[in-house]
Coordinates of C-alpha atoms in Angstrom, one line a residue:
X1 CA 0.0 0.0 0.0
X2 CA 2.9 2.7 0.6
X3 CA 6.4 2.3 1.4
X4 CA 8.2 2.5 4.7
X5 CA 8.7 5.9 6.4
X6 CA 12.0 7.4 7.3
X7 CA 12.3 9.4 10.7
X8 CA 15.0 11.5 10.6
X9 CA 16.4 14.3 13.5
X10 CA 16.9 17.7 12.0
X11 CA 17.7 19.9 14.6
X12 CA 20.7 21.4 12.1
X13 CA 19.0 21.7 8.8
X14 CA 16.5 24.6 9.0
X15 CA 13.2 24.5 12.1
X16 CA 12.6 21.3 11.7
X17 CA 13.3 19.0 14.8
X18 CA 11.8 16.2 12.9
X19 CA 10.5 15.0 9.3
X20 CA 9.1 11.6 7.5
X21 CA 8.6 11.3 4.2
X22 CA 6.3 8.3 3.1
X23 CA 5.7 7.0 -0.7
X24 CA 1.5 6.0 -1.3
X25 CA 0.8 4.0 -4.5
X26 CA -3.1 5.4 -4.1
X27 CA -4.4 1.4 -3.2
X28 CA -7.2 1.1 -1.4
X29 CA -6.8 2.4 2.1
X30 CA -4.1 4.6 0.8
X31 CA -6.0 7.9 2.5
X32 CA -6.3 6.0 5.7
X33 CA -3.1 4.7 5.5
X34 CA -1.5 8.4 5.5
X35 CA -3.6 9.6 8.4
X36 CA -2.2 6.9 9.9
X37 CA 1.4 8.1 9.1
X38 CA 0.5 11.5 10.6
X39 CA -0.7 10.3 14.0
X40 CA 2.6 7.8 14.0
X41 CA 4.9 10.5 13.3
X42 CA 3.1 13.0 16.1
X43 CA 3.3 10.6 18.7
X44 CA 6.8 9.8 18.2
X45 CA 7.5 13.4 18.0
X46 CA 5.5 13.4 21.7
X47 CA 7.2 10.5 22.8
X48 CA 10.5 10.6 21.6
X49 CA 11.6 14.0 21.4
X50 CA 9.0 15.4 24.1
X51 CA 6.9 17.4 21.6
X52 CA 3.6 19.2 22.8
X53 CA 0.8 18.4 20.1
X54 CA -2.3 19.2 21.3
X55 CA -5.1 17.6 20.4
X56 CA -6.3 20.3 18.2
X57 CA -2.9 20.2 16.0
X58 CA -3.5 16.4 16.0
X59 CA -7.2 16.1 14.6
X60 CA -6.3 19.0 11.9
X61 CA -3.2 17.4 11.1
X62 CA -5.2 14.1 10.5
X63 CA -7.8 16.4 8.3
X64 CA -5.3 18.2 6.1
X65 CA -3.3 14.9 5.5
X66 CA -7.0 13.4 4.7
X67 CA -7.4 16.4 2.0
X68 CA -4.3 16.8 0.0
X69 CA -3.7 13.1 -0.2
X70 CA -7.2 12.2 -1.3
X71 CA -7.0 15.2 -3.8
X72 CA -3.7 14.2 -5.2
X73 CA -4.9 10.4 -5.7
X74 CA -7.9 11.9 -7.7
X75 CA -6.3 14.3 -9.7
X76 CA -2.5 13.3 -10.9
X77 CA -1.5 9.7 -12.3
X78 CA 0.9 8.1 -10.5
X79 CA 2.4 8.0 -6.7
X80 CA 2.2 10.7 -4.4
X81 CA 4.6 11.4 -1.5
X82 CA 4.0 12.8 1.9
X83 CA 6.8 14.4 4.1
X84 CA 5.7 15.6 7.6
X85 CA 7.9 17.8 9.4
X86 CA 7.8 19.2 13.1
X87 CA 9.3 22.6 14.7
X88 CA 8.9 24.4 17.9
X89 CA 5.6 25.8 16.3
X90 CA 4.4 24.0 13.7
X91 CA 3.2 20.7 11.6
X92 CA 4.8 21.2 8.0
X93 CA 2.4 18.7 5.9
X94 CA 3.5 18.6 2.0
X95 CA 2.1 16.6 -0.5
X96 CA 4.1 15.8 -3.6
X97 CA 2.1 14.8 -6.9
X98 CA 3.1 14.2 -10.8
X99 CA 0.3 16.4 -11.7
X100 CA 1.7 20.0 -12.9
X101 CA -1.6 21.9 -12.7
X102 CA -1.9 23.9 -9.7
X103 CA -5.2 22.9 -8.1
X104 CA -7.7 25.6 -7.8
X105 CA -9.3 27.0 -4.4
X106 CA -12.9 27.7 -4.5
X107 CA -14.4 30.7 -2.9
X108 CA -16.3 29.5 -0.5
X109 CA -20.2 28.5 -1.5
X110 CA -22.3 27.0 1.0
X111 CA -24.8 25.5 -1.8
X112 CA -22.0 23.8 -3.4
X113 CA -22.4 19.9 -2.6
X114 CA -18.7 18.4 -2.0
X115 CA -15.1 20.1 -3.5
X116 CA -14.6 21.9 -0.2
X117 CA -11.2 20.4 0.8
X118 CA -8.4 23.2 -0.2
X119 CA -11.2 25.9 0.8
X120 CA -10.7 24.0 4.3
X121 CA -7.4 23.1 4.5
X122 CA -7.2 26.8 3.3
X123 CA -9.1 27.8 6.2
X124 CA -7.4 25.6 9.0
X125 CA -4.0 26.5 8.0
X126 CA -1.7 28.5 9.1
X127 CA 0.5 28.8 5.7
X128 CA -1.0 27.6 2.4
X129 CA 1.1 26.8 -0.3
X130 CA 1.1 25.5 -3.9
X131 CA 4.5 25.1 -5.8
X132 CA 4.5 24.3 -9.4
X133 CA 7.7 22.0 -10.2
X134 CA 8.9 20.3 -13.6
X135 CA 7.4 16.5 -12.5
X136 CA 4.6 18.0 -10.8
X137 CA 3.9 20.2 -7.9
X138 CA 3.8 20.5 -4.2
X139 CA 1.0 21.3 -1.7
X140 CA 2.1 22.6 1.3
X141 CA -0.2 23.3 4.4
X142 CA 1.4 24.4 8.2
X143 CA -0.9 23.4 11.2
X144 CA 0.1 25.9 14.2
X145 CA 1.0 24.0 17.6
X146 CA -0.5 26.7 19.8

């Protein structure tokens, strides 16, 4: 279903105390899967290197992952990768797809029946980011510890 994660310390290279990257071939359970990653990777950043996540930075972690992974299944051929990363503030969640477009952001409509998920990872976020690379792009989306 995906590959192994790698766990890495980073307290040199930049904010980030810790980062994971994991490879999902978009199998069934693939979504799930990820979310899992994301609650692995924040408990081992609570256990491990003595972390606070609270709850909040948890469950919105777990949404966002949800969101970017399940829109990069549906709208780019091939695997997508997810790297987590952890600093002193934040949960750095990007999602890496094959898919150059740069997916749009609808403004919000409350009669609209389902594409709501960038509009909310938009809205949960503390940084929003799509980067446009030559073999695809990267979503990028920071959930704030405090």
């Amino acid at each position: 279903m995906e590959s192994e994660g790698t766990t890495a310390s980073r307290a040199a290279s930049g904010n980030r105390l810790i980062e994971a990257g994991y490879a999902l071939d978009g199998e069934d359970g693939c979504i799930a899967q990820a979310r899992h990653h994301a609650m692995a990777f924040l408990e081992h950043a609570t256990t491990e290197h003595l972390l606070m996540v609270p709850a909040r930075a948890r469950d919105l972690t777990q949404l966002v992952v949800s969101e970017l992974v399940t829109n990069a299944l549906k709208h780019a051929p091939g695997p997508v990768l997810m790297e987590l990363g952890i600093t002193a503030a934040r949960v750095e969640i990007t999602v890496r797809d094959s898919a150059p477009v740069a997916p749009v952001v609808r403004a919000p409509d409350p009669g609209r029946i389902g594409q709501h998920g960038l509009e909310i990872v938009k809205s949960v976020s503390e940084h929003f980011a799509v980067l446009c690379e030559s073999a695809g792009k990267r979503v990028v989306a920071w959930i704030a510890l405090a």
